[in-house]
Coordinates of C-alpha atoms and ligand atoms in Angstrom, one line a residue:
X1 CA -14.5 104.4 94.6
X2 CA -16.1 103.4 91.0
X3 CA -13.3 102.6 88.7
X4 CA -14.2 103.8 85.2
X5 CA -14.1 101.4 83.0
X6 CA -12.1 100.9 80.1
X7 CA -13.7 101.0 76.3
X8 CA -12.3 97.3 75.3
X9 CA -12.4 98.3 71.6
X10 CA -9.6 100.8 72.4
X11 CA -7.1 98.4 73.0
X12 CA -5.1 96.6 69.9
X13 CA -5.1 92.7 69.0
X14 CA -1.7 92.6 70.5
X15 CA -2.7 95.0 73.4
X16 CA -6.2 92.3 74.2
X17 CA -3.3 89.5 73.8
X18 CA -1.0 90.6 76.2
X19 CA -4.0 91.7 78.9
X20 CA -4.7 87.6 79.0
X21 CA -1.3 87.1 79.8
X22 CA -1.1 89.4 82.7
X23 CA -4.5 88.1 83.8
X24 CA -2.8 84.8 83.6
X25 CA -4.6 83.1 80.3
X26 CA -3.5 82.4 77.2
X27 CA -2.7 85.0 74.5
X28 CA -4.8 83.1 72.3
X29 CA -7.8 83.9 74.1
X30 CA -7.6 87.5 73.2
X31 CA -7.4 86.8 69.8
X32 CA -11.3 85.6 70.3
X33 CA -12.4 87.9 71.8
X34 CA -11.1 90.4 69.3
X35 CA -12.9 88.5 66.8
X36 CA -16.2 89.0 68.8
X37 CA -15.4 92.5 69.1
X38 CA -15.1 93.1 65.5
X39 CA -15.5 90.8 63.0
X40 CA -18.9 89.6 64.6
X41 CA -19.3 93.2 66.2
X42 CA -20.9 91.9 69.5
X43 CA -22.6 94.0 71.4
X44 CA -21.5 92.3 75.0
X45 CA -19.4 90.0 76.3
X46 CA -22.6 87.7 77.0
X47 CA -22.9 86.9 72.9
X48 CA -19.4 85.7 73.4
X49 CA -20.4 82.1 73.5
X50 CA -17.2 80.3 72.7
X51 CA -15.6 82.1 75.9
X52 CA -15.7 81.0 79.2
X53 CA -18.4 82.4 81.4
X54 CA -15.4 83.1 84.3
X55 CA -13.7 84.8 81.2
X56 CA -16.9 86.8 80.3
X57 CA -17.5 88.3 83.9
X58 CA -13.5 89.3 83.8
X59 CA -13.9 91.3 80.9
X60 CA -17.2 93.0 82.4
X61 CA -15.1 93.5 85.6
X62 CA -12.3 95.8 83.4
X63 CA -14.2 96.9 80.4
X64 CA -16.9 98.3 78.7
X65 CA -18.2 97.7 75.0
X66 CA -19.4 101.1 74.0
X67 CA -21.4 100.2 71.7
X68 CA -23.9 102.4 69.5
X69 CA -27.6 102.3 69.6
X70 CA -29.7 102.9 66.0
X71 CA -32.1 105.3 68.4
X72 CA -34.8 106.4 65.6
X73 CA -34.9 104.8 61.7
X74 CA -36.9 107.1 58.9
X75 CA -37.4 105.9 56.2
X76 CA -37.5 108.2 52.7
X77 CA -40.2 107.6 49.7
X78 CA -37.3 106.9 47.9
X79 CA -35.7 103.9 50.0
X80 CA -33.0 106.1 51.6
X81 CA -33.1 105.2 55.0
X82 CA -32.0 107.7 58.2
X83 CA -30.6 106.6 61.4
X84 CA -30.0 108.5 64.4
X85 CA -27.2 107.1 66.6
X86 CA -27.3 107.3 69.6
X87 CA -23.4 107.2 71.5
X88 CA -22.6 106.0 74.9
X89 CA -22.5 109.5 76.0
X90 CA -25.2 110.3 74.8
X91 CA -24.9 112.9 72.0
X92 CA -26.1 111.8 68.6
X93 CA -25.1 111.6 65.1
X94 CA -26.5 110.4 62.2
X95 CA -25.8 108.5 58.6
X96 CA -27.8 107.2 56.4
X97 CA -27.8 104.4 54.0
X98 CA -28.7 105.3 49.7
X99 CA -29.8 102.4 47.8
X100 CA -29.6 102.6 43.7
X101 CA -30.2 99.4 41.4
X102 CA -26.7 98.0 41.9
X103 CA -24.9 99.1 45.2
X104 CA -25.9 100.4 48.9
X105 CA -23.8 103.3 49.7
X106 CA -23.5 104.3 53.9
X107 CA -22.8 108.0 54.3
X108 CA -21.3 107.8 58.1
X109 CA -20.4 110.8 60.0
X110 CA -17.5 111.7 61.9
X111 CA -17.4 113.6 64.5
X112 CA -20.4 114.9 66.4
X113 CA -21.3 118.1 64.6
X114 CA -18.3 120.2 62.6
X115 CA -15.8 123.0 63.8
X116 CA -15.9 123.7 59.9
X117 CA -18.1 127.1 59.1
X118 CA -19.7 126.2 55.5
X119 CA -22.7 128.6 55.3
X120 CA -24.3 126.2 53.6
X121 CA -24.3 123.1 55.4
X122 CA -27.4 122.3 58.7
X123 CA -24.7 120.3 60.4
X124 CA -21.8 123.5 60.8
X125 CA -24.7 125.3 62.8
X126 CA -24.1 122.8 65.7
X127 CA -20.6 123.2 66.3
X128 CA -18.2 120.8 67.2
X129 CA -18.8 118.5 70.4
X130 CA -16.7 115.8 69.8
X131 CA -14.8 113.2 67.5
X132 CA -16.3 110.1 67.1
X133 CA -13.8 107.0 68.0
X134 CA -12.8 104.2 65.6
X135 CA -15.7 101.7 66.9
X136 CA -18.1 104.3 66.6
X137 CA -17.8 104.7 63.0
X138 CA -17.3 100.7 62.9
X139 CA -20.7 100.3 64.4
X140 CA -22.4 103.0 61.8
X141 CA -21.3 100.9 59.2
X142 CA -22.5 97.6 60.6
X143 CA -25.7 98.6 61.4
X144 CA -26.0 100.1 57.4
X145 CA -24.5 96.7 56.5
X146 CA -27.6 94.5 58.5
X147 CA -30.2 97.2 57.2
X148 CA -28.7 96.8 53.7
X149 CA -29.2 93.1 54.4
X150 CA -32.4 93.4 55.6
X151 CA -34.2 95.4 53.3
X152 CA -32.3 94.9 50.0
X153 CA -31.1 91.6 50.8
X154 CA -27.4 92.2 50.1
X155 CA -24.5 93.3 52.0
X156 CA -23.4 97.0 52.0
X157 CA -21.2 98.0 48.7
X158 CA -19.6 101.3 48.9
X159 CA -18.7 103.8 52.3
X160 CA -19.0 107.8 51.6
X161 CA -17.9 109.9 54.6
X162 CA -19.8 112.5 53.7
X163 CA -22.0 112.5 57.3
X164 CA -21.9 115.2 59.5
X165 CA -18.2 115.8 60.6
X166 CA -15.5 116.7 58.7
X167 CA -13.2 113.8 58.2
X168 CA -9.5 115.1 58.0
X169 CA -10.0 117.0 61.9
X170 CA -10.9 113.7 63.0
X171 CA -7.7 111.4 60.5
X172 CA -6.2 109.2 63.1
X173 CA -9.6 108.0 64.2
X174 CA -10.5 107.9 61.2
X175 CA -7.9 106.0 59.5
X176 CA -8.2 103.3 62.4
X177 CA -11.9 102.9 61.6
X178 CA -11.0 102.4 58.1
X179 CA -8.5 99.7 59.2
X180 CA -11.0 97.8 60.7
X181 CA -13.8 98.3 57.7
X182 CA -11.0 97.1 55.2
X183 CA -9.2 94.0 57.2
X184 CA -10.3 90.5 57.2
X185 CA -10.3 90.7 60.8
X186 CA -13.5 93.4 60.6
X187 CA -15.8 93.9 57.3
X188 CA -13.4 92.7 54.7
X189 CA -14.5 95.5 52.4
X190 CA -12.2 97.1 49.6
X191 CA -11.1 100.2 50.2
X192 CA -11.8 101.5 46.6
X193 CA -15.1 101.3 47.8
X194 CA -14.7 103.9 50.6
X195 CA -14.7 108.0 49.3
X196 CA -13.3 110.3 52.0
X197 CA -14.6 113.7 51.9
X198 CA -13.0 116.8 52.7
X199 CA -13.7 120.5 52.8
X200 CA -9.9 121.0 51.9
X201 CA -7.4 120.7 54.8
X202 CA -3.9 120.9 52.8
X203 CA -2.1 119.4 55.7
X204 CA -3.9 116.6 56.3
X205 CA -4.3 115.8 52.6
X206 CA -0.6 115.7 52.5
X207 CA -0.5 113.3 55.2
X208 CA -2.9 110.9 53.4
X209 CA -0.7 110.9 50.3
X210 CA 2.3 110.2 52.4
X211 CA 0.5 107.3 54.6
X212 CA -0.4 105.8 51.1
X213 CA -4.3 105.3 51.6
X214 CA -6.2 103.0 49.3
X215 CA -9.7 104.9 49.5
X216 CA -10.9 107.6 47.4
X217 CA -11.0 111.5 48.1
X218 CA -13.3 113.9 47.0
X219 CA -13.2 117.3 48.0
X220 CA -15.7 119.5 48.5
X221 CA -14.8 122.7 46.6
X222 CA -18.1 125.0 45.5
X223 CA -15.5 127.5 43.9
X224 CA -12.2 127.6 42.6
X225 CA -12.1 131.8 43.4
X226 CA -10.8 132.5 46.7
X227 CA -12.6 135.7 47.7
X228 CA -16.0 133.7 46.4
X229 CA -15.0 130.4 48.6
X230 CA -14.2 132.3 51.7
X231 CA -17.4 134.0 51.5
X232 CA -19.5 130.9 51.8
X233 CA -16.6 128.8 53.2
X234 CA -15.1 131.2 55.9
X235 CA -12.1 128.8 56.8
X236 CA -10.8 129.2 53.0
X237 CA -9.1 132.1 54.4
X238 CA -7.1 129.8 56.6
X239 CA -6.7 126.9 54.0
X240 CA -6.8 129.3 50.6
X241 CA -6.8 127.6 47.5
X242 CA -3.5 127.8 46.5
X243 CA -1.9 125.6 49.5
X244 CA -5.0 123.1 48.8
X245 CA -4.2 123.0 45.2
X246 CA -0.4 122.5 46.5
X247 CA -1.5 120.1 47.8
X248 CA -4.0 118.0 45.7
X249 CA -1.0 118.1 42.9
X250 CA 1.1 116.1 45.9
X251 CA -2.3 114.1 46.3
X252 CA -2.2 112.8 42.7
X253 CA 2.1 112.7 42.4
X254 CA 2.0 109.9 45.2
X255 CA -1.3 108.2 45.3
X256 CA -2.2 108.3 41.4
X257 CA -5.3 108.7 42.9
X258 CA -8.2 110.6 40.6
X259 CA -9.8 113.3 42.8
X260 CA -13.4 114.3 42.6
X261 CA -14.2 117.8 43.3
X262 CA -17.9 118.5 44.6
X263 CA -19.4 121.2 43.8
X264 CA -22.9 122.9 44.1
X265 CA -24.1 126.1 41.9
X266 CA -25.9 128.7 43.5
X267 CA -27.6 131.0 42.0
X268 CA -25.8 134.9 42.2
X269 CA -22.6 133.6 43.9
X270 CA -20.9 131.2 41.7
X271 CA -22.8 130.6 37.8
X272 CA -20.8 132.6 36.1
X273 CA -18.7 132.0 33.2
X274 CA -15.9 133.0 35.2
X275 CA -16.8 130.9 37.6
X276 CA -16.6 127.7 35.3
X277 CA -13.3 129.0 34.1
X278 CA -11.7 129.1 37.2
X279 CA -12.9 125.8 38.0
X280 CA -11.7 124.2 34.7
X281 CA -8.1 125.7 35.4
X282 CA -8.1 124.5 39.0
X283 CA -9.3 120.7 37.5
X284 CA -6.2 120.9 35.0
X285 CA -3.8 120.6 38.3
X286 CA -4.3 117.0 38.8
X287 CA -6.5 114.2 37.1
X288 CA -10.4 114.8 38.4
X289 CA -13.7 114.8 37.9
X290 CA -16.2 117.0 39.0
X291 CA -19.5 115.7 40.6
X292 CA -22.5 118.8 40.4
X293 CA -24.5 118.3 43.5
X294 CA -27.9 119.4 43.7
X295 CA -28.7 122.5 46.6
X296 CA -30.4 120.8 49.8
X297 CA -32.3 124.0 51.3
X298 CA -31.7 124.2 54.9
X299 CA -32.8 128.1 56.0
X300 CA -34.2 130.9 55.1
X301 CA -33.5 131.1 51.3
X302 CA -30.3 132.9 51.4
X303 CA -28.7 130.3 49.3
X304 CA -31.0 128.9 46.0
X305 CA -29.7 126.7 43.6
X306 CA -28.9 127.9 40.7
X307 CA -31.0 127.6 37.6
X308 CA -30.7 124.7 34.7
X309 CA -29.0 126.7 31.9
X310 CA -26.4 127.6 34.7
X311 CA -25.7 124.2 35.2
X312 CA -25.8 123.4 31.6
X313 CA -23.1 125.9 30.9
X314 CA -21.0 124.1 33.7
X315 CA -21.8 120.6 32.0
X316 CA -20.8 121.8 28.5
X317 CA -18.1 124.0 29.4
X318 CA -16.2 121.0 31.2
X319 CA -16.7 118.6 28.7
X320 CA -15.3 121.1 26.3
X321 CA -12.1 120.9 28.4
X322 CA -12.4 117.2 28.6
X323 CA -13.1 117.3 32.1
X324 CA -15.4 114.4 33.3
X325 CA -18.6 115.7 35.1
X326 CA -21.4 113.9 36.5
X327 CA -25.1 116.0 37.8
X328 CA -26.0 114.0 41.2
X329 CA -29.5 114.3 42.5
X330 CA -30.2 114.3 46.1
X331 CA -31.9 111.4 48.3
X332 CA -33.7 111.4 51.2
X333 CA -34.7 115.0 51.3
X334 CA -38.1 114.0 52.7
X335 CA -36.3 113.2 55.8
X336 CA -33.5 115.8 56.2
X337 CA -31.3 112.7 54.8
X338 CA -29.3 114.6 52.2
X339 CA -26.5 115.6 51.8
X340 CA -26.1 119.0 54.6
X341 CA -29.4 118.3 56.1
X342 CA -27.7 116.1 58.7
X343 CA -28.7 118.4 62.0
X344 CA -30.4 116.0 64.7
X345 CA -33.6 117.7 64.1
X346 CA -35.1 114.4 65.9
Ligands
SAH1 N1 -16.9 117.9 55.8 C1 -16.8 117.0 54.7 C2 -17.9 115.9 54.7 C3 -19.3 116.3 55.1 S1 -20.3 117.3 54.0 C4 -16.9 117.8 53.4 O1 -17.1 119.0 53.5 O2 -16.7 117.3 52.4 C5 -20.6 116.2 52.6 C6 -20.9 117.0 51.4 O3 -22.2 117.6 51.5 C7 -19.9 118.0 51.0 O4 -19.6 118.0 49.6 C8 -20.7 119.3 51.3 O5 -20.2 120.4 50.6 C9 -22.1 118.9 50.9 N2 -23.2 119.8 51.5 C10 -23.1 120.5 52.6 N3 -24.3 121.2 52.8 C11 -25.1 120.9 51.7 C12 -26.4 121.3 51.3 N4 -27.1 122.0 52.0 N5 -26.8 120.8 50.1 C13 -26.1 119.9 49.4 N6 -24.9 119.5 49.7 C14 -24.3 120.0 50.9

């Protein structure tokens, strides 16, 4: 009978020590190898070259390194570049890496499409297969990193998890990933550097504020009205906005942490002046900023963005209120790289 074997990147420092031990080695040893695992993110135990080769084919004998595969690269006009990632199983996700003058930014997915229902989004049409594990959004990032590398000739800068996926069903795996990108052991990166984004789970943004993260959160709201969010965000009705604002206010009480609400305007659904006004009074809650996102078309037209002086009343109505607002154009449309595009059309 085949034994399956084991995804080595599963197991702890302390749990890869201990395994040497009972295979009668030195604990030490599984400190290297953790080091190859991570730090230089090897993709089998063959690159391990400071390990013996006995060693080597005892690790291949109990484990596997699941390691991702950059399937298919596109490429935008505007240096945005797209990969599709292939999993051991398989499926396939995708994140992208957004170049300005100054910083590379990796948008990294997940989970392997969403169980969220935004109307509005390409990757909630492909329901929810699975979670992605900790090494899986490692390796997303690492692969950005050496592209980032590659073609702009410095490292990766800043992490948005803004892929397909929402973040908060996925937070253990998450969190672990983020362990990894952060420590000395794995990337090294800050975590100020990193923006979580959620479509609102109250819970779970409790549960960050009580584990003390370090990275940012932005939240995607698209209206501060319930019966308007529900209608293009059907799981408002299970997460209204009052239990989210609850808990955005215990957000900011522990973490001290500015939040940044994103936010897209569509035209006949939410640019009215009420609209803006019930936004501005949900923004007065707890410290934030609001980041106006541009409308990435995915269908049939149901949803348009909404016209300029819409958004200009947004713009000057929150500055009004002293309410920091920034207008963010898309990237990578030319490739179904922005922001809800994410779909596996490939
Ligand atoms: N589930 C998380 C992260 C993935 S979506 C979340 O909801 O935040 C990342 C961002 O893209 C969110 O702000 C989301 O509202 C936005 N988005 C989804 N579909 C979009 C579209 N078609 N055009 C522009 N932004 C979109």
């Amino acid at each position: 009978m085949e034994i399956k074997k084991k995804d080595i990147r599963a197991l702890t420092k302390e749990q890869l020590r201990t395994f040497f031990e009972t295979q009668g080695d030195k604990a030490f040893r599984g400190n290297q190898v953790y080091e190859w695992l991570w730090g230089k993110a090897a993709h089998s135990f063959e690159d391990m070259t400071n390990v013996s080769k006995e060693t080597r084919q005892m690790l291949e004998a109990h484990f596997v390194i699941n390691h991702i595969k950059v399937d298919q690269m596109q490429r935008s006009s505007d240096g945005t570049v797209k990969n599709a990632v292939r999993l051991h199983d398989g499926l396939v996700v995708e994140s992208v890496l957004i170049p300005t003058k100054s910083r590379t930014t990796a948008c990294v997915s997940s989970q392997v499409g969403c169980s969220l229902d935004c109307r509005f989004c390409a990757t909630s049409r492909l329901k929810r297969m699975r979670n992605l594990n900790p090494d899986e959004i490692y390796d997303q990032v690492v692969a950005i990193d050496n592209e980032s590398r590659l073609y702009f000739d410095r490292p990766l800068s800043n992490i948005v998890f803004m892929g397909m996926g929402e973040p908060l069903m996925n937070y253990n795996n998450m969190i672990k990933a983020i362990d990894k990108i952060t420590s000395p052991e794995g990337l090294g990166m800050s975590p100020k550097r990193i923006t979580v984004s959620t479509s609102g789970v109250p819970k779970m943004i409790k549960k960050m504020a009580d584990d003390e993260v370090k990275f940012k959160l932005a939240v995607s709201l698209h209206s501060a009205i319930d019966e308007i969010r529900t209608s293009i965000m059907p799981f408002n009705a299970t997460f209204p906005l009052d239990d989210l604002r609850e808990s955005l206010e215990y957000w900011y009480a522990k973490t001290k942490n500015r939040i940044t609400y994103e936010y897209i305007v569509w035209d006949g659904i939410n640019d009215k002046k009420s609209d803006v006004e019930a936004l501005i009074k949900f923004c007065k809650f707890a410290p934030s900023k609001v980041n106006l996102i541009e409308y990435n078309p995915i269908d049939d037209g149901e949803f348009q963005q909404a016209n300029t002086e819409a958004l200009d009343m947004y713009v000057s109505m929150l500055e009004a209120n002293h309410i920091t607002v920034t207008v963010r154009r898309s990237r990578g449309k030319d490739i179904d790289a922005a922001c809800g595009q994410l779909a596996n059309k490939g």
